[in-house]
Coordinates of C-alpha atoms in Angstrom, one line a residue:
Chain A
M12 CA 5.4 -29.5 -8.9
T13 CA 6.9 -26.4 -10.3
S14 CA 6.4 -26.2 -14.0
A15 CA 3.3 -25.1 -15.9
A16 CA 3.2 -28.3 -17.8
E17 CA 2.4 -30.2 -14.6
Y18 CA -0.3 -27.8 -13.5
D19 CA -1.7 -28.1 -17.0
A20 CA -1.8 -31.9 -17.0
T21 CA -3.2 -32.2 -13.5
L22 CA -5.9 -29.6 -14.1
R23 CA -6.9 -31.1 -17.4
E24 CA -7.2 -34.5 -15.7
R25 CA -9.3 -33.1 -12.9
F26 CA -11.5 -30.7 -15.0
P27 CA -11.7 -32.5 -18.4
D28 CA -14.6 -30.3 -19.6
L29 CA -12.7 -27.1 -18.9
A30 CA -10.5 -25.1 -21.3
V31 CA -7.5 -24.7 -19.0
A32 CA -4.2 -23.4 -20.3
A33 CA -1.0 -23.1 -18.1
T34 CA 2.1 -21.5 -19.3
D35 CA 5.4 -20.5 -17.7
E36 CA 5.5 -16.7 -17.6
L37 CA 8.4 -14.4 -16.6
D38 CA 7.8 -14.6 -12.9
M39 CA 5.6 -17.6 -12.2
P40 CA 3.4 -20.2 -13.9
T41 CA 0.1 -18.7 -15.1
I42 CA -3.1 -20.7 -15.4
V43 CA -5.8 -19.3 -17.6
V44 CA -9.2 -20.5 -16.4
P45 CA -12.7 -19.8 -17.6
G46 CA -14.5 -17.6 -15.1
E47 CA -17.5 -19.9 -14.3
R48 CA -15.4 -22.6 -12.6
I49 CA -12.8 -20.4 -10.9
V50 CA -13.8 -21.2 -7.4
A51 CA -13.5 -25.0 -8.0
V52 CA -10.0 -24.5 -9.6
L53 CA -8.9 -22.3 -6.7
E54 CA -10.1 -24.8 -4.2
F55 CA -8.4 -27.6 -6.1
L56 CA -5.1 -25.7 -6.1
R57 CA -5.5 -24.9 -2.4
D58 CA -6.1 -28.5 -1.4
E59 CA -4.0 -30.4 -3.9
F60 CA -0.9 -28.2 -4.3
G61 CA -1.0 -26.5 -0.9
F62 CA -1.5 -23.0 -2.2
T63 CA -3.0 -21.9 1.1
M64 CA -2.7 -18.2 0.8
L65 CA -4.4 -15.9 -1.7
M66 CA -1.8 -13.1 -1.7
D67 CA -3.2 -10.8 -4.2
L68 CA -6.3 -10.4 -6.4
S69 CA -6.2 -7.6 -8.9
A70 CA -7.5 -6.8 -12.4
C71 CA -6.0 -5.3 -15.5
D72 CA -7.9 -3.5 -18.2
W73 CA -6.4 -4.3 -21.6
L74 CA -8.6 -1.9 -23.6
G75 CA -8.5 -2.7 -27.3
R76 CA -7.8 -6.3 -26.8
E77 CA -10.3 -9.1 -26.5
P78 CA -10.9 -10.4 -23.8
R79 CA -10.6 -7.0 -22.3
Y80 CA -10.4 -7.6 -18.5
H81 CA -7.9 -9.9 -16.8
V82 CA -8.5 -10.8 -13.2
N83 CA -5.3 -12.2 -11.6
Y84 CA -5.3 -14.3 -8.5
H85 CA -1.8 -14.7 -7.1
L86 CA -1.6 -17.8 -4.9
Y87 CA 1.3 -18.6 -2.6
S88 CA 2.3 -21.8 -0.9
M89 CA 4.1 -21.3 2.3
D90 CA 5.3 -24.9 2.5
S91 CA 6.9 -25.2 -0.8
N92 CA 7.6 -21.4 -1.4
L93 CA 5.9 -21.5 -4.8
R94 CA 3.7 -19.0 -6.4
V95 CA 1.1 -19.4 -9.2
R96 CA -1.1 -16.9 -11.0
V97 CA -4.6 -17.8 -12.0
K98 CA -6.0 -15.6 -14.6
V99 CA -9.7 -15.2 -15.6
Q100 CA -10.3 -13.3 -18.8
L101 CA -13.5 -11.4 -19.2
P102 CA -15.1 -9.9 -22.3
D103 CA -15.7 -6.2 -23.0
V104 CA -19.2 -5.7 -21.6
P105 CA -20.3 -2.9 -19.3
E106 CA -20.6 -5.2 -16.3
P107 CA -18.5 -8.3 -16.4
H108 CA -19.4 -11.1 -14.0
V109 CA -17.2 -13.6 -12.3
P110 CA -18.0 -15.8 -9.2
S111 CA -16.6 -14.6 -5.9
A112 CA -13.5 -16.4 -4.5
V113 CA -14.5 -15.7 -0.9
P114 CA -15.8 -19.3 -0.4
A115 CA -12.3 -20.5 -1.2
F116 CA -10.2 -17.7 0.3
A117 CA -11.5 -15.4 3.0
A118 CA -8.7 -13.0 2.0
A119 CA -10.5 -12.3 -1.3
D120 CA -13.1 -10.1 0.5
W121 CA -11.6 -6.7 0.3
H122 CA -9.6 -7.4 -2.8
E123 CA -12.8 -8.2 -4.7
R124 CA -14.4 -5.0 -3.4
E125 CA -11.4 -3.1 -4.6
V126 CA -11.6 -4.6 -8.1
F127 CA -15.3 -4.0 -8.2
D128 CA -14.7 -0.4 -7.2
F129 CA -12.0 0.3 -9.7
F130 CA -13.0 -1.9 -12.7
G131 CA -16.8 -2.5 -12.2
I132 CA -16.2 -6.3 -12.3
V133 CA -19.1 -7.9 -10.4
F134 CA -18.2 -10.8 -8.1
D135 CA -21.3 -12.9 -7.8
G136 CA -21.9 -14.3 -4.4
H137 CA -19.7 -11.8 -2.6
P138 CA -21.0 -11.1 0.9
N139 CA -20.8 -7.3 0.7
L140 CA -19.8 -6.0 -2.7
A141 CA -19.7 -2.3 -2.0
R142 CA -17.2 0.3 -3.1
I143 CA -14.2 0.3 -0.7
L144 CA -11.8 3.1 -1.6
M145 CA -13.9 5.5 -3.7
P146 CA -16.9 7.2 -2.2
D147 CA -20.1 5.2 -2.3
E148 CA -21.9 7.6 -4.6
W149 CA -19.0 7.8 -7.1
I150 CA -20.0 7.4 -10.8
G151 CA -17.7 5.3 -13.0
H152 CA -14.8 2.9 -12.4
P153 CA -11.6 4.9 -12.3
L154 CA -9.0 2.3 -13.2
R155 CA -10.7 1.4 -16.5
K156 CA -8.6 2.7 -19.4
D157 CA -11.5 4.7 -20.8
Y158 CA -11.9 6.7 -17.6
P159 CA -10.0 9.9 -18.1
V160 CA -7.4 11.3 -15.8
G161 CA -8.3 14.7 -14.4
G162 CA -11.8 14.6 -15.8
V163 CA -13.3 15.2 -12.4
P164 CA -15.2 18.5 -11.7
V165 CA -13.8 20.6 -9.0
E166 CA -15.9 20.1 -5.9
Y167 CA -15.7 23.5 -4.3
R168 CA -17.6 26.6 -5.1
I169 CA -16.8 30.3 -4.7
E170 CA -19.1 32.4 -2.5
P171 CA -21.7 33.8 -4.9
A172 CA -21.3 37.2 -3.5
Y173 CA -17.7 37.0 -4.3
V174 CA -18.1 36.1 -7.9
G175 CA -20.1 39.3 -8.4
E176 CA -21.3 39.8 -12.0
N177 CA -18.4 37.7 -13.3
V178 CA -20.1 34.3 -13.6
V179 CA -18.9 32.5 -16.6
P180 CA -20.8 29.5 -18.1
R181 CA -19.3 26.1 -17.7
D182 CA -16.8 25.2 -20.4
T183 CA -17.6 21.7 -21.5
R184 CA -14.3 21.2 -23.2
Q185 CA -12.6 21.3 -19.9
G186 CA -14.4 18.3 -18.5
G187 CA -17.1 20.4 -16.9
V188 CA -14.8 22.6 -14.9
P189 CA -16.1 26.2 -14.9
V190 CA -13.8 28.5 -16.6
R191 CA -13.9 31.1 -13.9
L192 CA -12.2 28.6 -11.5
R193 CA -9.1 28.7 -13.6
S194 CA -8.8 32.5 -13.6
D195 CA -9.9 33.5 -10.1
R196 CA -6.8 33.0 -8.1
G197 CA -6.8 36.6 -7.0
R198 CA -10.3 36.4 -5.7
L199 CA -9.9 33.1 -4.0
S200 CA -7.1 34.3 -1.9
H201 CA -8.9 37.4 -0.7
M202 CA -8.4 36.2 2.9
T203 CA -4.6 36.7 2.8
W204 CA -3.9 38.6 -0.4
T205 CA -3.9 42.3 -0.1
G206 CA -2.3 43.3 -3.4
P207 CA -3.9 43.8 -6.7
P208 CA -5.8 40.8 -8.1
A209 CA -4.3 38.5 -10.8
S210 CA -4.3 39.9 -14.3
G211 CA -7.6 39.9 -16.0
V212 CA -9.6 39.5 -12.8
P213 CA -11.9 42.5 -12.2
V214 CA -11.8 44.1 -8.8
H215 CA -14.5 42.8 -6.5
K216 CA -17.4 45.2 -5.9
P217 CA -19.9 44.4 -3.0
T218 CA -23.3 43.4 -4.3
E219 CA -26.8 43.8 -2.8
P220 CA -28.2 40.8 -0.8
E221 CA -31.0 40.1 -3.3
E222 CA -28.6 40.0 -6.1
I223 CA -26.6 37.4 -4.3
S224 CA -29.5 35.0 -4.3
E225 CA -30.1 35.6 -8.0
E226 CA -26.5 34.8 -8.9
G227 CA -26.3 31.9 -6.5
K228 CA -28.7 30.0 -8.7
D229 CA -26.6 29.7 -11.8
S230 CA -23.1 29.6 -10.2
Chain B
M5 CA -44.8 2.3 33.6
T6 CA -47.2 1.7 30.8
Q7 CA -47.1 -1.3 28.6
T8 CA -45.5 0.6 25.7
E9 CA -42.8 2.1 27.9
Q10 CA -41.9 -1.3 29.1
E11 CA -41.7 -2.7 25.6
I12 CA -39.5 0.2 24.5
R13 CA -37.3 -0.5 27.5
E14 CA -37.0 -4.1 26.6
V15 CA -36.4 -3.7 23.0
W16 CA -34.4 -0.5 22.9
V17 CA -32.6 -0.1 26.2
E18 CA -32.0 -3.5 27.8
D19 CA -30.7 -5.3 24.8
E20 CA -29.4 -2.4 23.0
T21 CA -26.0 -2.4 21.4
M22 CA -24.6 1.0 20.6
R23 CA -22.9 2.0 17.3
V24 CA -19.9 4.2 17.8
N25 CA -18.0 5.9 15.0
M26 CA -14.3 6.0 15.6
G27 CA -12.5 8.3 13.2
P28 CA -11.8 9.2 10.5
Q29 CA -10.4 12.1 12.5
H30 CA -9.3 10.3 15.7
P31 CA -5.8 10.4 17.1
S32 CA -5.7 6.7 17.8
T33 CA -6.9 5.3 14.5
H34 CA -3.5 5.7 12.9
G35 CA -4.5 8.3 10.3
V36 CA -7.8 8.6 8.6
L37 CA -9.3 5.2 9.4
R38 CA -13.0 5.1 10.2
L39 CA -14.3 2.3 12.3
R40 CA -17.9 1.6 12.8
V41 CA -17.9 -0.1 16.1
E42 CA -20.9 -1.9 17.7
V43 CA -20.5 -2.0 21.4
D44 CA -22.4 -3.7 24.2
G45 CA -21.5 -1.5 27.1
E46 CA -17.7 -1.5 26.9
V47 CA -17.4 -4.7 25.0
V48 CA -16.9 -4.7 21.3
V49 CA -19.5 -6.7 19.4
N50 CA -18.6 -5.9 15.8
V51 CA -16.1 -3.8 14.0
E52 CA -16.5 -2.5 10.5
P53 CA -13.5 -0.7 9.0
H54 CA -14.3 2.0 6.4
V55 CA -11.3 2.9 4.4
G56 CA -10.6 5.1 1.4
Y57 CA -10.3 8.5 3.1
L58 CA -6.7 8.8 1.9
H59 CA -7.2 7.4 -1.6
T60 CA -5.0 9.4 -3.9
G61 CA -5.2 7.4 -7.1
I62 CA -1.6 6.3 -7.1
E63 CA -2.2 3.4 -9.4
K64 CA -4.1 5.5 -11.9
Q65 CA -1.5 8.2 -11.8
A66 CA 1.3 5.6 -12.4
E67 CA -0.3 4.9 -15.8
T68 CA 0.3 8.5 -16.9
L69 CA 4.0 8.6 -15.9
N70 CA 6.9 7.0 -17.6
W71 CA 8.8 4.1 -16.1
I72 CA 11.3 6.4 -14.3
Q73 CA 8.9 9.0 -13.1
C74 CA 6.7 6.3 -11.7
V75 CA 9.2 5.8 -8.8
T76 CA 8.3 9.2 -7.4
D77 CA 4.7 8.2 -7.6
V78 CA 4.7 4.8 -5.9
T79 CA 7.1 5.9 -3.2
R80 CA 4.2 8.0 -1.8
A81 CA 1.9 5.0 -1.3
D82 CA 3.2 3.8 2.0
Y83 CA 4.8 7.0 3.3
L84 CA 6.5 5.3 6.2
S85 CA 8.4 2.7 4.2
N86 CA 9.2 4.6 1.0
F87 CA 12.2 2.5 0.1
F88 CA 10.2 -0.7 0.0
N89 CA 7.7 0.7 -2.4
E90 CA 10.6 1.8 -4.6
L91 CA 12.3 -1.5 -4.2
A92 CA 9.3 -3.6 -5.2
Y93 CA 8.5 -1.4 -8.2
C94 CA 12.1 -1.2 -9.4
T95 CA 12.6 -4.9 -9.0
A96 CA 9.4 -5.5 -11.1
V97 CA 10.6 -3.2 -13.8
E98 CA 14.1 -4.9 -13.8
Q99 CA 12.5 -8.3 -14.1
L100 CA 10.4 -7.2 -17.1
A101 CA 13.4 -5.6 -18.7
G102 CA 15.7 -8.5 -17.8
V103 CA 18.2 -6.3 -16.1
E104 CA 20.5 -7.5 -13.4
I105 CA 21.6 -4.7 -11.0
P106 CA 25.3 -4.6 -9.8
P107 CA 26.2 -5.8 -6.3
R108 CA 26.9 -2.4 -4.9
A109 CA 23.4 -1.3 -5.8
Q110 CA 22.0 -4.4 -4.1
W111 CA 24.0 -3.6 -1.0
I112 CA 22.9 0.0 -0.9
R113 CA 19.3 -1.1 -1.3
I114 CA 19.6 -3.6 1.6
L115 CA 21.2 -1.0 3.7
L116 CA 18.5 1.6 3.2
C117 CA 15.7 -0.9 3.3
E118 CA 16.8 -2.0 6.7
F119 CA 17.1 1.5 7.9
N120 CA 13.6 2.1 6.6
R121 CA 12.4 -0.9 8.5
I122 CA 13.8 0.7 11.6
T123 CA 12.3 4.1 11.0
S124 CA 8.9 2.5 10.2
H125 CA 9.0 0.4 13.4
L126 CA 10.0 3.5 15.3
V127 CA 6.9 5.3 14.2
W128 CA 4.9 2.2 15.2
L129 CA 6.6 2.3 18.6
A130 CA 6.0 6.0 19.0
T131 CA 2.4 6.1 18.0
G132 CA 1.6 2.7 19.6
G133 CA 3.1 3.9 22.8
L134 CA 1.2 7.2 22.5
E135 CA -2.1 5.4 22.0
L136 CA -1.7 3.2 25.0
G137 CA -0.5 6.0 27.3
A138 CA 3.2 5.6 27.1
L139 CA 3.6 9.2 26.1
S140 CA 7.3 9.6 26.5
M141 CA 7.8 6.8 23.9
A142 CA 6.6 9.1 21.2
T143 CA 9.3 11.7 21.9
Y144 CA 12.1 9.1 22.3
A145 CA 11.3 7.1 19.2
F146 CA 10.9 10.1 17.0
R147 CA 14.2 11.4 18.2
E148 CA 16.0 8.4 16.8
R149 CA 13.9 8.5 13.7
E150 CA 15.0 12.1 13.1
Q151 CA 18.6 11.0 13.1
I152 CA 18.0 8.3 10.5
L153 CA 15.9 10.7 8.4
D154 CA 18.9 13.0 8.5
L155 CA 20.9 10.2 7.0
Y156 CA 18.3 9.7 4.3
Q157 CA 18.6 13.4 3.5
A158 CA 22.4 13.1 3.3
I159 CA 22.2 10.1 0.9
T160 CA 19.1 10.7 -1.2
G161 CA 18.5 14.5 -0.7
V162 CA 15.1 14.2 1.0
R163 CA 13.8 12.9 4.2
M164 CA 10.8 11.1 2.9
N165 CA 9.4 10.1 -0.6
H166 CA 12.9 9.7 -1.9
G167 CA 12.7 8.5 -5.4
Y168 CA 16.2 7.1 -4.8
F169 CA 15.9 3.6 -6.1
R170 CA 15.6 3.7 -9.9
P171 CA 15.0 0.9 -12.3
G172 CA 18.5 -0.5 -12.8
G173 CA 20.1 0.6 -9.5
V174 CA 20.0 3.7 -7.4
S175 CA 20.2 7.4 -8.4
M176 CA 23.4 8.3 -6.7
D177 CA 26.2 6.5 -5.0
I178 CA 26.9 6.6 -1.3
R179 CA 30.0 8.4 -0.2
P180 CA 32.5 7.6 2.6
D181 CA 31.1 10.3 4.8
H182 CA 27.7 8.6 4.7
C183 CA 29.5 5.4 5.9
K184 CA 30.8 7.4 8.8
Q185 CA 27.4 8.8 9.6
I186 CA 26.0 5.2 9.5
R187 CA 28.7 4.0 11.9
D188 CA 28.0 6.8 14.3
L189 CA 24.3 5.8 14.3
L190 CA 25.2 2.1 14.8
D191 CA 27.1 3.1 18.0
V192 CA 24.0 4.9 19.4
L193 CA 21.0 3.0 18.2
P194 CA 21.4 -0.5 19.9
K195 CA 21.8 1.2 23.3
R196 CA 18.7 3.3 22.7
F197 CA 16.6 0.3 21.5
R198 CA 17.6 -1.7 24.5
E199 CA 16.5 1.2 26.6
Y200 CA 13.1 1.2 24.9
E201 CA 12.7 -2.6 25.3
E202 CA 13.4 -2.3 29.0
F203 CA 11.1 0.7 29.2
L204 CA 8.1 -1.1 27.8
S205 CA 8.5 -4.9 27.9
N206 CA 8.5 -5.1 31.7
N207 CA 6.2 -2.2 32.3
P208 CA 3.2 -3.6 34.1
I209 CA 0.7 -1.3 32.5
W210 CA 2.1 -2.0 29.0
V211 CA 2.0 -5.8 29.7
R212 CA -1.5 -5.7 31.0
R213 CA -2.8 -3.6 28.1
N214 CA -1.2 -6.0 25.6
R215 CA -1.0 -9.5 27.0
N216 CA -3.7 -11.8 25.7
V217 CA -5.4 -9.0 23.9
G218 CA -6.3 -9.4 20.2
V219 CA -5.2 -13.0 19.9
L220 CA -4.9 -14.0 16.3
K221 CA -4.7 -17.7 15.5
A222 CA -2.2 -18.9 12.9
E223 CA -4.8 -20.6 10.7
D224 CA -7.0 -17.5 10.7
A225 CA -3.9 -15.4 9.7
I226 CA -3.2 -17.7 6.8
K227 CA -6.8 -17.7 5.6
L228 CA -6.8 -13.9 5.6
G229 CA -3.5 -13.7 3.8
V230 CA -1.9 -11.9 6.7
T231 CA 1.9 -11.4 6.4
G232 CA 4.8 -9.7 8.2
P233 CA 5.2 -9.3 11.9
T234 CA 1.5 -9.9 12.5
L235 CA 1.9 -13.3 11.0
R236 CA 5.2 -14.0 12.7
A237 CA 3.7 -13.2 16.1
C238 CA 1.4 -16.2 15.6
G239 CA 4.5 -18.4 15.5
I240 CA 5.0 -18.8 11.8
P241 CA 8.5 -18.0 10.8
H242 CA 7.7 -16.7 7.4
D243 CA 9.9 -14.0 6.1
L244 CA 10.3 -13.3 2.4
R245 CA 13.9 -12.2 3.0
K246 CA 14.7 -15.8 3.9
V247 CA 12.8 -17.5 1.1
S248 CA 12.9 -15.1 -1.8
D249 CA 15.7 -13.8 -3.8
Y250 CA 14.7 -10.2 -4.7
L251 CA 17.9 -9.1 -2.9
P252 CA 20.9 -11.2 -1.8
Y253 CA 19.7 -11.5 1.8
D254 CA 21.2 -15.1 1.8
K255 CA 24.6 -13.5 2.2
F256 CA 23.5 -11.9 5.5
E257 CA 23.2 -13.4 8.9
F258 CA 20.0 -12.6 10.8
D259 CA 17.2 -14.3 12.6
V260 CA 13.5 -14.2 12.1
P261 CA 11.9 -13.4 15.5
I262 CA 8.6 -15.1 16.1
G263 CA 5.9 -15.0 18.8
E264 CA 4.0 -17.7 20.5
V265 CA 0.4 -16.7 21.2
G266 CA -0.3 -14.1 18.5
D267 CA -1.5 -11.4 20.9
C268 CA -0.6 -7.7 20.9
Y269 CA 2.3 -8.3 23.2
D270 CA 3.9 -10.8 20.8
R271 CA 3.5 -8.4 17.9
F272 CA 5.3 -5.8 20.1
L273 CA 8.1 -8.2 20.9
V274 CA 8.5 -9.4 17.3
R275 CA 8.8 -5.8 16.0
M276 CA 11.1 -4.9 18.9
R277 CA 13.5 -7.7 18.0
E278 CA 13.3 -6.9 14.3
L279 CA 14.8 -3.6 15.2
F280 CA 17.9 -5.4 16.4
E281 CA 18.0 -7.8 13.5
S282 CA 17.9 -4.9 11.1
L283 CA 20.8 -3.3 12.9
R284 CA 22.7 -6.6 12.4
I285 CA 22.0 -6.5 8.7
I286 CA 23.1 -2.9 8.4
E287 CA 26.3 -3.6 10.2
Q288 CA 27.1 -6.5 7.8
A289 CA 26.0 -4.4 4.8
I290 CA 28.3 -1.5 5.7
D291 CA 31.2 -3.8 6.4
G292 CA 30.9 -5.8 3.2
M293 CA 29.8 -3.0 0.9
P294 CA 31.2 -4.0 -2.5
S295 CA 32.9 -1.4 -4.8
G296 CA 31.9 -0.9 -8.4
E297 CA 29.0 0.6 -10.3
F298 CA 25.9 1.7 -8.5
R299 CA 23.6 1.1 -11.4
A300 CA 23.5 -1.2 -14.3
A301 CA 24.5 -0.3 -17.8
G302 CA 22.0 -0.3 -20.5
K303 CA 18.9 1.5 -21.8
L304 CA 17.1 1.5 -18.5
V305 CA 19.5 4.0 -16.8
P306 CA 20.9 7.4 -18.0
P307 CA 24.4 7.5 -19.5
P308 CA 27.3 8.6 -17.3
R309 CA 27.5 12.4 -17.1
N310 CA 31.0 12.5 -18.5
R311 CA 29.8 10.8 -21.7
L312 CA 27.3 13.5 -22.6
P313 CA 29.7 16.1 -24.0
V314 CA 31.6 13.6 -26.1
S315 CA 29.1 11.1 -27.4
M316 CA 26.2 11.9 -29.6
E317 CA 24.7 8.5 -28.8
A318 CA 24.8 9.3 -25.1
V319 CA 22.9 12.5 -25.7
I320 CA 20.3 10.8 -27.7
H321 CA 19.9 8.1 -25.1
H322 CA 19.6 10.7 -22.3
F323 CA 17.1 12.7 -24.3
K324 CA 15.0 9.6 -25.1
L325 CA 15.1 8.4 -21.6
Y326 CA 13.9 11.6 -20.0
T327 CA 11.2 12.4 -22.6
D328 CA 9.7 9.2 -23.8
G329 CA 11.0 6.9 -21.0
P330 CA 12.8 3.6 -21.4
H331 CA 10.8 1.1 -23.4
V332 CA 10.2 -2.0 -21.2
P333 CA 9.3 -5.2 -23.0
A334 CA 5.7 -6.3 -22.8
G335 CA 4.7 -8.7 -20.0
E336 CA 3.3 -9.0 -16.6
V337 CA 5.2 -9.6 -13.4
Y338 CA 4.4 -9.8 -9.7
V339 CA 7.1 -9.0 -7.3
A340 CA 6.8 -9.4 -3.5
V341 CA 9.2 -7.9 -1.0
E342 CA 9.2 -8.1 2.8
S343 CA 8.1 -4.6 3.9
P344 CA 7.9 -3.7 7.6
R345 CA 4.2 -4.6 7.5
G346 CA 4.4 -7.8 5.5
E347 CA 4.4 -8.8 1.9
L348 CA 4.4 -5.7 -0.3
G349 CA 3.6 -6.9 -3.8
Y350 CA 3.7 -5.0 -7.1
F351 CA 1.9 -6.3 -10.1
V352 CA 3.3 -4.4 -13.1
A353 CA 2.1 -4.9 -16.6
S354 CA 3.8 -3.4 -19.7
D355 CA 2.6 -3.2 -23.2
G356 CA 6.1 -2.5 -24.5
R357 CA 6.0 1.3 -24.4
G358 CA 7.4 4.0 -22.3
R359 CA 4.7 4.0 -19.6
P360 CA 3.5 1.2 -17.4
W361 CA 0.2 -0.2 -18.6
R362 CA -0.9 -1.1 -15.1
V363 CA 0.7 -0.9 -11.6
H364 CA -1.1 -2.7 -8.9
I365 CA 0.0 -2.4 -5.3
R366 CA -0.7 -5.3 -3.0
A367 CA -0.6 -3.3 0.2
P368 CA 0.2 -5.3 3.3
S369 CA -1.8 -2.9 5.5
F370 CA -4.8 -3.3 3.4
V371 CA -4.8 -7.0 3.8
N372 CA -3.8 -7.0 7.5
L373 CA -6.5 -4.6 8.4
Q374 CA -9.1 -7.3 7.6
V375 CA -7.9 -8.9 10.9
A376 CA -9.5 -6.2 13.0
P377 CA -13.1 -7.3 12.5
L378 CA -12.0 -10.9 13.3
V379 CA -10.1 -10.4 16.5
A380 CA -11.6 -7.4 18.1
P381 CA -15.1 -8.7 19.1
G382 CA -15.2 -9.7 22.7
Y383 CA -12.5 -7.3 23.9
L384 CA -13.0 -3.9 25.4
L385 CA -13.3 -0.8 23.3
A386 CA -10.0 0.4 24.7
D387 CA -8.4 -2.9 23.6
L388 CA -9.4 -2.1 20.1
I389 CA -6.9 0.7 20.1
A390 CA -4.2 -1.7 21.2
I391 CA -5.2 -4.2 18.5
L392 CA -5.1 -1.5 15.8
A393 CA -1.8 -0.2 17.0
S394 CA -0.3 -3.7 17.0
I395 CA -1.4 -4.4 13.4
D396 CA 0.3 -1.2 12.4
P397 CA -1.7 -0.1 9.4
V398 CA -0.6 2.9 7.4
M399 CA -3.5 4.5 5.8
G400 CA -1.4 5.7 2.8
D401 CA -0.7 2.1 2.2
V402 CA -4.3 0.9 2.7
D403 CA -5.9 3.6 0.5
R404 CA -3.1 4.2 -2.1

C-alpha cells in the first residue's frame, strides 16, 4: 500500500459519503478529507494501514486562497516505514473549527494547542485548548498571514521623571510604538553613558516630585 | 480543638496535596521550563509543564527572510543541534527545488551532524550529571565539547548557530588541516568517552538515582509520538538514519543501541553508546570523504567566485540570489531527520517566490516533553529531575 490511488480507493469504499481525494505529492501521498470526519479517517488509517504514530500536526495559512487554512496531519507507520499526509481545508472565517484528533492520537494534544495558539483554529473536543507558546493574554494569532511582523508595542517604559517635559504622543503609524522610544537612546543609557546625549535629545533636567506624577499619567 | 478546626485539618491539612512551581528560573529544569508540580509529601501526583518562555517566533521570522537567509534563522531553533536544523531545512528546500547535492557535500553533512550529535549528547551528559550531583561530569563533558566547538569554528567560522549548510550543499569546503584536526580528536575522544562511561555507569549513586526511575512503556511512547533515544530506550530500534534516505547513511556501518526497560538508566546507556556509534560514523566519513564539488550547480547556489569578473550572467545570478533569493517551485514538503533528540521534521511550503510561505518545525523536544506528565506521577520530586534530564529537552527547540 504505497500509492495514493490505493488510499483513495480504500477510503472511498470505507467512507462512501465522504469527498476524499488522495494524490501523490512531492514527498508523500496526501489525502484531503473534510474536517467533520477527520477523526474517523485518522482512526481508520491507524487501524487498517498501521499508521500508529502522529508525527506532526501543523497548519498553514494560504491567505488569498480559498479554502484559506490547511491543517496537515503527518502520519508515520513504523512497521512499513511509510508516511502519509492528511489534510483538512478550512474556510476563511474568524474562528475555523475542526474536531480534535486527541481521541485517535494522544500525541495531538500539544500540537493542537500550538495550532490554536498560532492560527486560532479551534479543535472541538480538545481536553485543554489553551495557548501554549504565546502568553495566555495575548491578542491575535501570530502565524496568520494578516498578523504583521514587528507590530508589537514595546513593553517597557521609561521612568516618567527621566522623560521630563519631552513626552511625545504616540505615533500610530509606527504600530503604536511611542516616537520617543526611538530617539531616546542617550537617556536610556544614563546608567552607563557619561558623555553627551545622542543628537536631538535634550539634556535631562531634574523635575519636581508633583510634576512627575502629572507626567506619569500620559506617558 | 473545635469542630471547625478539625474540619479544616481534615480537609486542608491531612489530605492536602501541595502545588509547587519549578522554574522557569530553576537550574535543573534545562532552561526556562516551568513545571507546575502537585506533590503529596515528597511524591509527585501530577506534573503540568508550562512552556513558551523562550518563544522567539522563528517560524514567523522565517516567512520574512529569503530561502538562503532562512538557514541562519532556523539554526537557532535547537541551539544545541544547529546542524540538524540546517540539514532538515536545506533538505526540504532541495526536495522542493529538485536539487541533488554532490557526494562530498553529503559526506561533510554526515561528518558535522555526527559531531553535532556528540556535542549535543555531551551537553546532556554534563547537565544531566550536574542535576543528579555528578558535578565533575559537567567540567569533563564541556571540556570535550569545547574541542569540538573549536573544530566547528575552524570549519564554519562560528562555534554555534553556524549557517553552514545551505540549500544545495555547504557554504565552504573543508580543508586538509580540518581533517588533521578531526583525526586528532578521534584519537582522544573514544578514550575520554570510555572514561565517562566507567565513571557513571557503575557508580552506585548514579545507578540508584536512575534505575527503574521514569519507566516509559513502548506503547505509550508510540502513542505520544516519542522518538529518538527516549524511544530506543524502550526497546524499539527505530532510527531514521537506518530507514530514511535523507543522507547516504546506508553506506556507513553503525549500530542502533536500544534499551530494555525504558527507564532513565536505559536512556543514559543509549545516549552513551550513541556517542561511540557517532565516532564510528565520523571515522568512516573522514576515511571515505569523496573529492569533488561541495555544492550543487544551478540556481539555488551562488556562482563560483572566479566566474564573477568574467561572466555577466554570473554577476546577474549572484545579484538575484542575494537580493531576491532563489525562486523555489511551489509545493509542500515534510522532511524528517534523526536529530539527537528524535525526529526533527520540517514542513516547508513554497508559493513559488523567493521566500518560504511557511516553515513549520516539528521539534522533537516539544513532543518528547509530553512524556513528563505521563511518567513522573508516583516518583519522588527528586526523581522528576532525573526524568527531565533523561528526556533531554532543549527549550529553544520546544518553544522555537
